[in-house]
Amino acid sequence: MTDAPRPYPGYDVLAKWDTPSWDAITREVVAHRLDRVPERRFFEPAEWETLAALCDTVLPQPDRERPIPLAPFVDAAMAEDRTTGTRWAALPTMREAWRRGLAAIDAEARAVYGRRFHALPADARESLLRAIDDEDVRAPEWRDLPPRRLFRHVLANEIVRIYYAHPDAWSEIGFGGPASPRGYVRLSANRRDAWEADLERPKRRSERRK
Amino acid sequence: MRPRVPSERSRRAVALTALASVGLVAGAAWVSRRRPPRRRPEGSRAARQVRQGAALLAGSVLADSTMEHYRGGFHNRTMFVAPVSSGLALVSALAPGMMTRRARQAVNAGAVGAGLAGHLFHLRNVLRRPGALSWESMFYAAPLGAPGAMTLAGLAGLAATRLETGQPRGAEALRAGRIGSLGTVAGLLGTTAEVALLHFRGAFHNPMMFAPVILPPLAALAVADAARRPDRARLRLARILLRATAAMGLAGAAFHAWGVHRNMGGWRNWRQNLQVAPPLPAPPSFTGVALAGLGAAHLLEEARR
Amino acid sequence: MTRGIPDVRATEGRAPDVFSRDGWVPMRSHRDGEDVDFAIVGTGAGGGVMAAKLAEAGFSVVAFDAGPFFRPLADFASEEREQDKLYWTDERISDGRDPIELGSNNSGRAVGGSTVHFQMVALRFRPEWFLARSALGYGRDWPVDWREMWRAYDEVEDALKIAGPVRYPWGPRRGRYPYRPHEVNASGLVLARGAEALGVGWAPCPIATLSAPRGRAPPCVYRGFCKIGCSTNAKQSILNTYIPRALAAGAEVRDLAMVARIETDASGRATGLHYHRGGEWRFQQTRNVVVAGYSIETPRLLLNSAGPAHRHGLANAEGLVGRELMVHVNDAVWGTMEDEIRWYKGPPSMAVTEHWNYEDRKDFHGGYAIMSQGPLPTDFATSMVGNLGAFGMDLRRRMAGYNHMAGLKIVGEVMPDPENRVTLSDETDALGLPVPRITFGYGENDRAIGRHARGFMSEMLRAAGATDLFETTGTAHLMGGCPMGFSPQDSVVDADGRAWSCDNLWICDGSVMPTGGGVNPSLTIMANSARIGHRIRALAARGELARAA
């Protein structure tokens, strides 16, 4: 059950870096994302441990030598107070929701397994999150926090948005990636443009980006 | 759940076809320049014009069908027929010396046949698309009218082959001129219909887009009128309008080049824009039909003498 | 992390040229102390149209927007996270039985408003919907004749060069769309196949992106990032249509200018706007105020503008401001196709069926339109997290099928309900303004629409060959909050968009919509704003801008 999907093993979206599919601002934004992984600024070290384990459970990457960094970008979003525009009435402000959420998950792990969340094996972490999503919680830290709302709409939501905004994730799912000024011509099913990746022929990882 | 990877005609095959087509044209040009045919056909003006018209039509179809079928990914093997057949027709028109007369007749008859079959293939493609015979399918499924250009190219090629045996005189010239005029009228109107559809799709966003739907039908009228009563004034008017149509066809290519520039990324994004912007090789087909029409007018003139 | 939001750009007599990477166009400028004819709050579908209409009529106009003034060619990346800069991401409290998602889901923050990120779907209201109460027996009537609205639709469709089908299959005859339809992508053809199998009509969706060149804007290249800002200008948003028109006609646009309060005098008339720009509070005098901040910011501004003659907030004598907030049911069904669809190619919604908007034999009020879908990766992934609770390898495996997915989603009508509303909370934002609280809950009819639609869409998808279906629920759009009506007792503004209790205050955005219809609201907001613009011109010509006592 832990096999990572690899529908497009040879595909690398970055191979189009130097083509008309990528414009200047997109290169700038993606280069920044790839090259400058932010340092921890917001969360305390103990929170960070829980956060890193949470990211690794929401989107495990045992298949990657260099996993897509997730926790650093969550931390950066909190440091910059970068919100989604929705504060669910049942939840506190975004920063507060994250802090209390991480604490509650950690407390739940201790309540159920007697260990901290990040010290649990992967399958235990996953089943703990499933229980939280089912609102089956016992740690007092939850108090007025609605577990499912918090887990799905705040915590997992942000982690997933970071993961699928990374070129490695685009390559993983076969997404065409940035496309400006050049878009697409062949819009019919099962047709690809010449500049779209040939999925049958594995390519070496692009060396174009320095 | 491993997604099915679609099969597609390999790009290598497409590239080879394109390369072969270009090679064919270049070779034909080379042959006709360096090694004049052993027995140069009796070059009457009419024959020359019809042959030039056939060459332009075939060239236009070769370029346009290669581009459009490439856009369609050559997903059906029969899609190679159009560039191959029009390429052969082009060679027969540009370098008649390369083939025997019988071979040229066969090639051009083949183009006529391929054009007619093309309509059926395109119709099948239209009917398979949701919406069937809707405007949306007319705009974006295989164009129903387009193979007609190849039929025209073949007919013009056959006519050129016929005329090369010698300029007909008198009643024979009148008959030949009228047949040629009929073909010209059909060609002009058919091409106009195709252009009208595509320029309608482009919402006639530039007023110049009306030119190719107004001028060619006027020329067709004049040609028909001249064929009915080939007097001097009528023939003169027909010639003027045919020359204007021929010039318009060339100007059209320039307008379409401007169109490529106006698409996102302009010429720098040529791999996309050559496919989606107005087709560069399409307008000269008007020039081809008009040239053939001038040949027919010449025959009518001959008959009048 | 974001390359970011530009600083104030529209200033010192010039504004960004949106068709260039770094160019400018001249802009008429006014001083704060100058008594301008109209100060407009918001430059989106409502305010942007109004700014152009009034400036073209010769009025002096200053239009304020809280958001930045982008140049799409240089500022818009093909990247979802970066483009969060288009949304209103100040936290707003979402409350009620069915709290709604805000931010990217429905709230833009830029010159051009939400149209900078809208999906470009340009559908008209069904004529009967303007008499929903008297003709169809639900909701409320509009104080406007449908023919007047249809003339306004003609006008805005031409202004946006909508690319639509040659013959639209539903509703009364209409003029031809200015541009022809686009080629429907594979995702749209899934809808078409499903519709044909079930015997309902379908059409290429009329959308506001060019199918042929227009001026300095190229035709659409089908890059598919429409929802996070079009970087080619093919999308016809307010930013690259009405805003350039407004500037050319002499309107001033002030970007990054957050209007906090409308000042009123003892007689209750509006005298000016308090706004925050460039790090300081300022005050613009004006003879008339037009509010177009959309269904949350418009009520928020009015409620925050209490004055001597408006004790409970401006134009709120009857306590109606902020009430009857509506959304659209945005439920969807998704499935896996054997074919490779690659739904990210082309605009997200290229095919539509309005069958259930025009079919009255059904067991619920209102209607819905179904559109084909093409969500970008994070958009699709988060909807699976939010709806299914998918995470872990399960989520990664589901996402691995991205290129084989197809989906159908509705825009379904929600009934107006006074308990669904915008109020001011006790909390304040960074500028010290009260944070709005949005309270929303579905009614029984709204739920019936969702149920019916999910069932029908499942049938359609199955008929088109999809397997492994799953459903998601959600909302889209905002409407209402300051309804337009027939009397001060039933509404906030009259048919001219003029506040019943303040004769130099006008509202022209989605908040005045008395009902939401079963179609995306942007075209209706624009048309209604254009119509109100005509009315204001007519009133001014008759010398009736100040209402006789």
Short mmCIF file of C-alpha atoms in Angstrom, two decimals, chain C residues 151-488:
data_model
loop_
_atom_site.label_atom_id
_atom_site.label_comp_id
_atom_site.label_asym_id
_atom_site.label_seq_id
_atom_site.Cartn_x
_atom_site.Cartn_y
_atom_site.Cartn_z
CA ARG C 151 -29.96 44.98 -24.23
CA ALA C 152 -27.31 45.52 -21.55
CA TYR C 153 -26.06 41.94 -22.07
CA ASP C 154 -25.64 42.74 -25.78
CA GLU C 155 -23.53 45.73 -24.84
CA VAL C 156 -21.18 44.00 -22.40
CA GLU C 157 -20.85 40.90 -24.55
CA ASP C 158 -19.59 43.11 -27.33
CA ALA C 159 -17.29 44.99 -24.96
CA LEU C 160 -15.74 41.66 -23.93
CA LYS C 161 -15.86 40.12 -27.42
CA ILE C 162 -17.41 36.98 -25.97
CA ALA C 163 -16.62 33.88 -28.00
CA GLY C 164 -19.84 31.90 -28.12
CA PRO C 165 -21.71 29.39 -30.24
CA VAL C 166 -23.22 30.50 -33.55
CA ARG C 167 -26.63 29.51 -32.25
CA TYR C 168 -27.22 29.29 -28.53
CA PRO C 169 -29.63 26.43 -27.87
CA TRP C 170 -31.50 27.85 -24.88
CA GLY C 171 -33.68 30.88 -24.31
CA PRO C 172 -35.08 33.45 -26.67
CA ARG C 173 -33.20 34.41 -29.82
CA ARG C 174 -30.22 36.58 -29.23
CA GLY C 175 -27.82 38.42 -31.48
CA ARG C 176 -24.73 36.60 -32.64
CA TYR C 177 -21.86 36.50 -30.18
CA PRO C 178 -19.14 38.93 -31.26
CA TYR C 179 -16.57 36.14 -31.67
CA ARG C 180 -16.96 32.51 -32.70
CA PRO C 181 -16.73 29.61 -30.24
CA HIS C 182 -13.41 28.03 -29.32
CA GLU C 183 -12.51 24.46 -30.14
CA VAL C 184 -13.99 22.43 -27.30
CA ASN C 185 -11.20 20.52 -25.53
CA ALA C 186 -11.25 16.83 -24.61
CA SER C 187 -12.68 17.64 -21.20
CA GLY C 188 -15.56 19.56 -22.78
CA LEU C 189 -16.26 16.75 -25.21
CA VAL C 190 -16.79 14.42 -22.25
CA LEU C 191 -19.69 16.66 -21.25
CA ALA C 192 -20.89 16.68 -24.85
CA ARG C 193 -20.86 12.89 -25.07
CA GLY C 194 -22.66 12.58 -21.76
CA ALA C 195 -25.28 15.11 -22.78
CA GLU C 196 -25.89 13.46 -26.13
CA ALA C 197 -26.21 10.06 -24.47
CA LEU C 198 -28.83 11.39 -22.06
CA GLY C 199 -30.64 13.36 -24.74
CA VAL C 200 -30.06 16.83 -23.34
CA GLY C 201 -28.59 19.73 -25.28
CA TRP C 202 -25.06 21.05 -24.93
CA ALA C 203 -23.10 23.90 -26.40
CA PRO C 204 -19.59 25.27 -26.55
CA CYS C 205 -19.59 27.54 -23.51
CA PRO C 206 -19.67 31.28 -24.28
CA ILE C 207 -16.48 32.56 -22.67
CA ALA C 208 -14.65 35.84 -22.32
CA THR C 209 -11.43 34.86 -24.02
CA LEU C 210 -10.59 35.79 -27.57
CA SER C 211 -10.97 33.33 -30.43
CA ALA C 212 -9.41 35.87 -32.82
CA PRO C 213 -7.08 38.83 -32.29
CA ARG C 214 -8.46 42.06 -30.91
CA GLY C 215 -6.44 45.25 -30.88
CA ARG C 216 -3.30 44.52 -28.90
CA ALA C 217 -4.67 41.32 -27.39
CA PRO C 218 -3.82 38.00 -29.07
CA PRO C 219 -6.25 35.08 -29.31
CA CYS C 220 -6.24 32.43 -26.59
CA VAL C 221 -3.34 29.93 -26.65
CA TYR C 222 -5.21 27.39 -24.48
CA ARG C 223 -2.58 27.43 -21.76
CA GLY C 224 -5.26 26.71 -19.18
CA PHE C 225 -4.18 28.99 -16.34
CA CYS C 226 -7.22 31.25 -16.71
CA LYS C 227 -8.29 30.89 -13.09
CA ILE C 228 -5.01 32.21 -11.75
CA GLY C 229 -4.74 35.17 -14.11
CA CYS C 230 -4.25 35.22 -17.87
CA SER C 231 -0.68 36.17 -18.76
CA THR C 232 -1.41 36.76 -22.46
CA ASN C 233 -4.33 39.23 -22.27
CA ALA C 234 -6.51 36.89 -24.33
CA LYS C 235 -8.85 36.77 -21.35
CA GLN C 236 -11.17 39.74 -21.52
CA SER C 237 -11.25 40.84 -17.91
CA ILE C 238 -12.30 44.24 -16.65
CA LEU C 239 -8.58 44.96 -16.22
CA ASN C 240 -7.91 44.88 -19.97
CA THR C 241 -11.29 46.03 -21.32
CA TYR C 242 -13.23 48.55 -19.28
CA ILE C 243 -10.29 49.91 -17.26
CA PRO C 244 -8.34 51.08 -20.35
CA ARG C 245 -11.61 52.53 -21.66
CA ALA C 246 -12.22 54.36 -18.40
CA LEU C 247 -8.68 55.76 -18.34
CA ALA C 248 -8.93 56.88 -21.96
CA ALA C 249 -12.19 58.63 -21.16
CA GLY C 250 -10.60 60.57 -18.30
CA ALA C 251 -11.31 58.49 -15.21
CA GLU C 252 -8.69 58.29 -12.48
CA VAL C 253 -7.97 54.87 -10.99
CA ARG C 254 -6.32 54.65 -7.55
CA ASP C 255 -4.78 51.27 -6.89
CA LEU C 256 -3.93 49.96 -3.42
CA ALA C 257 -6.47 52.38 -1.99
CA MET C 258 -8.67 50.79 0.67
CA VAL C 259 -11.86 52.72 1.30
CA ALA C 260 -12.83 52.43 4.96
CA ARG C 261 -15.80 54.69 5.45
CA ILE C 262 -18.25 56.89 3.58
CA GLU C 263 -18.71 60.27 5.24
CA THR C 264 -22.26 61.65 5.39
CA ASP C 265 -23.57 65.06 6.46
CA ALA C 266 -26.43 65.87 8.83
CA SER C 267 -28.97 65.56 6.01
CA GLY C 268 -27.74 62.04 5.30
CA ARG C 269 -26.04 62.74 1.96
CA ALA C 270 -22.63 61.33 1.20
CA THR C 271 -19.83 63.89 1.09
CA GLY C 272 -16.69 61.87 0.60
CA LEU C 273 -14.60 58.79 1.26
CA HIS C 274 -12.03 58.01 3.92
CA TYR C 275 -9.40 55.80 2.34
CA HIS C 276 -5.98 54.38 3.12
CA ARG C 277 -3.26 54.65 0.50
CA GLY C 278 0.50 54.93 0.56
CA GLY C 279 0.62 54.38 4.32
CA GLU C 280 -1.71 57.22 5.28
CA TRP C 281 -5.38 57.98 5.75
CA ARG C 282 -6.87 60.40 3.24
CA PHE C 283 -10.25 61.89 2.38
CA GLN C 284 -11.70 62.33 -1.10
CA GLN C 285 -14.57 64.77 -1.56
CA THR C 286 -17.26 63.81 -4.01
CA ARG C 287 -20.77 64.68 -5.13
CA ASN C 288 -21.80 61.06 -5.58
CA VAL C 289 -20.55 57.73 -4.29
CA VAL C 290 -20.86 54.45 -6.17
CA VAL C 291 -20.09 51.34 -4.14
CA ALA C 292 -18.98 48.23 -6.00
CA GLY C 293 -16.99 46.17 -3.51
CA TYR C 294 -18.94 42.92 -4.06
CA SER C 295 -21.20 41.14 -1.62
CA ILE C 296 -18.92 41.22 1.41
CA GLU C 297 -16.98 44.46 1.15
CA THR C 298 -19.99 46.53 0.05
CA PRO C 299 -22.09 45.66 3.12
CA ARG C 300 -18.98 45.92 5.27
CA LEU C 301 -18.32 49.45 4.03
CA LEU C 302 -21.93 50.54 4.47
CA LEU C 303 -22.18 49.02 7.95
CA ASN C 304 -18.94 50.75 8.88
CA SER C 305 -20.25 54.12 7.63
CA ALA C 306 -22.76 55.07 10.28
CA GLY C 307 -23.41 58.80 10.42
CA PRO C 308 -25.73 61.31 12.09
CA ALA C 309 -28.58 60.40 9.77
CA HIS C 310 -27.63 56.75 9.39
CA ARG C 311 -27.41 55.39 12.89
CA HIS C 312 -27.16 51.69 12.00
CA GLY C 313 -24.90 52.05 9.03
CA LEU C 314 -25.35 53.79 5.72
CA ALA C 315 -28.59 52.93 3.88
CA ASN C 316 -29.44 50.48 6.64
CA ALA C 317 -32.54 52.05 8.12
CA GLU C 318 -34.49 48.83 7.63
CA GLY C 319 -31.62 46.61 8.71
CA LEU C 320 -31.37 45.04 5.27
CA VAL C 321 -27.71 45.77 4.52
CA GLY C 322 -25.76 42.53 4.45
CA ARG C 323 -28.83 40.30 4.29
CA GLU C 324 -29.86 37.81 1.63
CA LEU C 325 -26.28 36.92 0.84
CA MET C 326 -26.25 34.19 -1.79
CA VAL C 327 -23.73 31.81 -3.29
CA HIS C 328 -24.03 29.13 -5.93
CA VAL C 329 -24.12 25.43 -5.25
CA ASN C 330 -20.88 24.24 -6.83
CA ASP C 331 -21.18 20.49 -6.44
CA ALA C 332 -19.30 18.26 -8.83
CA VAL C 333 -18.85 14.68 -9.94
CA TRP C 334 -15.50 13.37 -11.14
CA GLY C 335 -14.44 10.21 -12.86
CA THR C 336 -11.62 8.42 -14.63
CA MET C 337 -11.58 8.10 -18.40
CA GLU C 338 -9.73 5.49 -20.40
CA ASP C 339 -8.61 8.25 -22.75
CA GLU C 340 -5.93 10.68 -21.79
CA ILE C 341 -7.89 13.91 -21.33
CA ARG C 342 -5.28 16.36 -20.03
CA TRP C 343 -7.95 18.73 -18.82
CA TYR C 344 -5.45 21.45 -18.00
CA LYS C 345 -5.34 22.34 -21.68
CA GLY C 346 -7.63 25.18 -22.60
CA PRO C 347 -10.00 27.25 -20.47
CA PRO C 348 -11.46 25.17 -17.63
CA SER C 349 -15.07 25.23 -18.79
CA MET C 350 -15.44 24.91 -22.54
CA ALA C 351 -18.76 23.09 -22.73
CA VAL C 352 -22.03 23.75 -20.95
CA THR C 353 -25.52 22.42 -20.63
CA GLU C 354 -28.20 24.74 -19.36
CA HIS C 355 -30.84 22.05 -19.69
CA TRP C 356 -31.95 22.26 -16.05
CA ASN C 357 -32.17 26.04 -16.18
CA TYR C 358 -34.78 25.89 -18.93
CA GLU C 359 -36.60 22.71 -17.92
CA ASP C 360 -39.39 23.37 -15.42
CA ARG C 361 -40.56 19.80 -14.83
CA LYS C 362 -38.50 19.18 -11.72
CA ASP C 363 -39.08 18.97 -7.99
CA PHE C 364 -37.12 22.05 -6.87
CA HIS C 365 -37.11 25.77 -7.55
CA GLY C 366 -34.43 27.49 -9.57
CA GLY C 367 -32.01 25.73 -11.83
CA TYR C 368 -28.43 24.92 -12.56
CA ALA C 369 -25.94 24.89 -15.40
CA ILE C 370 -23.42 22.08 -15.79
CA MET C 371 -19.94 22.84 -17.06
CA SER C 372 -16.93 20.75 -17.95
CA GLN C 373 -13.90 21.12 -15.71
CA GLY C 374 -10.14 21.49 -15.85
CA PRO C 375 -8.71 22.29 -12.41
CA LEU C 376 -5.01 22.94 -11.94
CA PRO C 377 -3.12 20.50 -9.70
CA THR C 378 -3.32 22.18 -6.30
CA ASP C 379 -6.91 23.20 -6.90
CA PHE C 380 -7.90 19.61 -7.64
CA ALA C 381 -5.76 18.13 -4.87
CA THR C 382 -7.19 20.41 -2.18
CA SER C 383 -10.73 19.63 -3.27
CA MET C 384 -10.01 15.93 -2.72
CA VAL C 385 -8.50 16.69 0.68
CA GLY C 386 -11.42 18.89 1.71
CA ASN C 387 -14.16 16.60 0.42
CA LEU C 388 -12.82 13.09 0.74
CA GLY C 389 -10.25 13.53 3.45
CA ALA C 390 -7.74 12.00 1.06
CA PHE C 391 -4.12 12.18 2.18
CA GLY C 392 -0.97 10.09 2.20
CA MET C 393 -0.14 7.68 -0.61
CA ASP C 394 -3.87 7.46 -1.25
CA LEU C 395 -3.87 11.11 -2.33
CA ARG C 396 -0.73 10.72 -4.40
CA ARG C 397 -2.23 7.73 -6.19
CA ARG C 398 -5.45 9.59 -6.87
CA MET C 399 -3.49 12.54 -8.24
CA ALA C 400 -1.49 10.21 -10.47
CA GLY C 401 -4.68 9.80 -12.49
CA TYR C 402 -4.86 13.57 -13.09
CA ASN C 403 -4.45 13.33 -16.87
CA HIS C 404 -7.24 10.79 -17.17
CA MET C 405 -9.76 12.65 -15.03
CA ALA C 406 -12.89 14.37 -16.25
CA GLY C 407 -15.40 16.24 -14.19
CA LEU C 408 -18.71 18.04 -14.30
CA LYS C 409 -19.63 20.86 -11.96
CA ILE C 410 -22.72 22.93 -11.49
CA VAL C 411 -23.53 26.52 -10.87
CA GLY C 412 -26.76 25.99 -8.98
CA GLU C 413 -29.20 28.59 -7.77
CA VAL C 414 -29.41 29.33 -4.04
CA MET C 415 -32.55 30.88 -2.64
CA PRO C 416 -32.27 34.31 -0.98
CA ASP C 417 -32.53 33.98 2.80
CA PRO C 418 -32.33 36.97 5.17
CA GLU C 419 -30.45 34.88 7.72
CA ASN C 420 -27.56 34.41 5.32
CA ARG C 421 -25.71 37.63 5.87
CA VAL C 422 -22.66 39.78 6.36
CA THR C 423 -22.16 41.46 9.72
CA LEU C 424 -19.26 43.20 11.43
CA SER C 425 -17.38 41.23 14.06
CA ASP C 426 -15.68 42.70 17.11
CA GLU C 427 -12.25 41.98 15.70
CA THR C 428 -10.32 44.47 13.64
CA ASP C 429 -7.87 44.05 10.79
CA ALA C 430 -4.44 45.60 10.25
CA LEU C 431 -6.02 48.95 9.30
CA GLY C 432 -8.23 48.88 12.38
CA LEU C 433 -11.37 48.14 10.38
CA PRO C 434 -13.92 45.65 11.67
CA VAL C 435 -13.45 42.16 10.24
CA PRO C 436 -16.61 40.95 8.48
CA ARG C 437 -18.42 37.83 9.60
CA ILE C 438 -20.19 35.80 6.93
CA THR C 439 -23.01 33.57 8.09
CA PHE C 440 -24.33 31.05 5.63
CA GLY C 441 -26.48 27.96 5.60
CA TYR C 442 -28.19 26.08 2.79
CA GLY C 443 -31.95 25.85 2.66
CA GLU C 444 -33.84 22.69 1.75
CA ASN C 445 -34.28 23.75 -1.88
CA ASP C 446 -30.55 24.44 -2.22
CA ARG C 447 -29.77 20.93 -0.99
CA ALA C 448 -32.32 19.46 -3.38
CA ILE C 449 -30.54 21.14 -6.27
CA GLY C 450 -27.21 19.67 -5.20
CA ARG C 451 -28.69 16.19 -4.86
CA HIS C 452 -30.46 16.34 -8.21
CA ALA C 453 -27.38 17.68 -9.97
CA ARG C 454 -24.97 15.14 -8.51
CA GLY C 455 -27.26 12.34 -9.59
CA PHE C 456 -27.68 13.72 -13.09
CA MET C 457 -24.00 14.43 -13.55
CA SER C 458 -23.11 10.94 -12.42
CA GLU C 459 -25.38 9.57 -15.13
CA MET C 460 -23.79 11.87 -17.68
CA LEU C 461 -20.26 10.89 -16.74
CA ARG C 462 -21.08 7.20 -16.75
CA ALA C 463 -22.70 7.55 -20.16
CA ALA C 464 -19.53 9.26 -21.38
CA GLY C 465 -17.47 6.29 -20.22
CA ALA C 466 -16.13 7.46 -16.86
CA THR C 467 -15.47 5.02 -14.03
CA ASP C 468 -14.57 5.32 -10.32
CA LEU C 469 -16.88 8.29 -9.86
CA PHE C 470 -16.73 10.45 -6.77
CA GLU C 471 -18.55 13.58 -5.69
CA THR C 472 -17.43 16.84 -4.19
CA THR C 473 -19.48 19.66 -2.76
CA GLY C 474 -18.77 23.34 -2.45
CA THR C 475 -19.92 26.83 -3.24
CA ALA C 476 -18.93 29.45 -5.77
CA HIS C 477 -19.57 33.16 -6.30
CA LEU C 478 -21.25 35.72 -4.11
CA MET C 479 -24.46 37.61 -4.75
CA GLY C 480 -26.86 39.74 -2.76
CA GLY C 481 -26.26 41.53 0.50
CA CYS C 482 -27.76 44.84 -0.67
CA PRO C 483 -30.72 43.76 -2.77
CA MET C 484 -32.34 45.91 -5.38
CA GLY C 485 -36.12 46.11 -5.09
CA PHE C 486 -39.38 47.95 -5.25
CA SER C 487 -39.58 49.86 -1.96
CA PRO C 488 -37.40 50.98 0.98
#
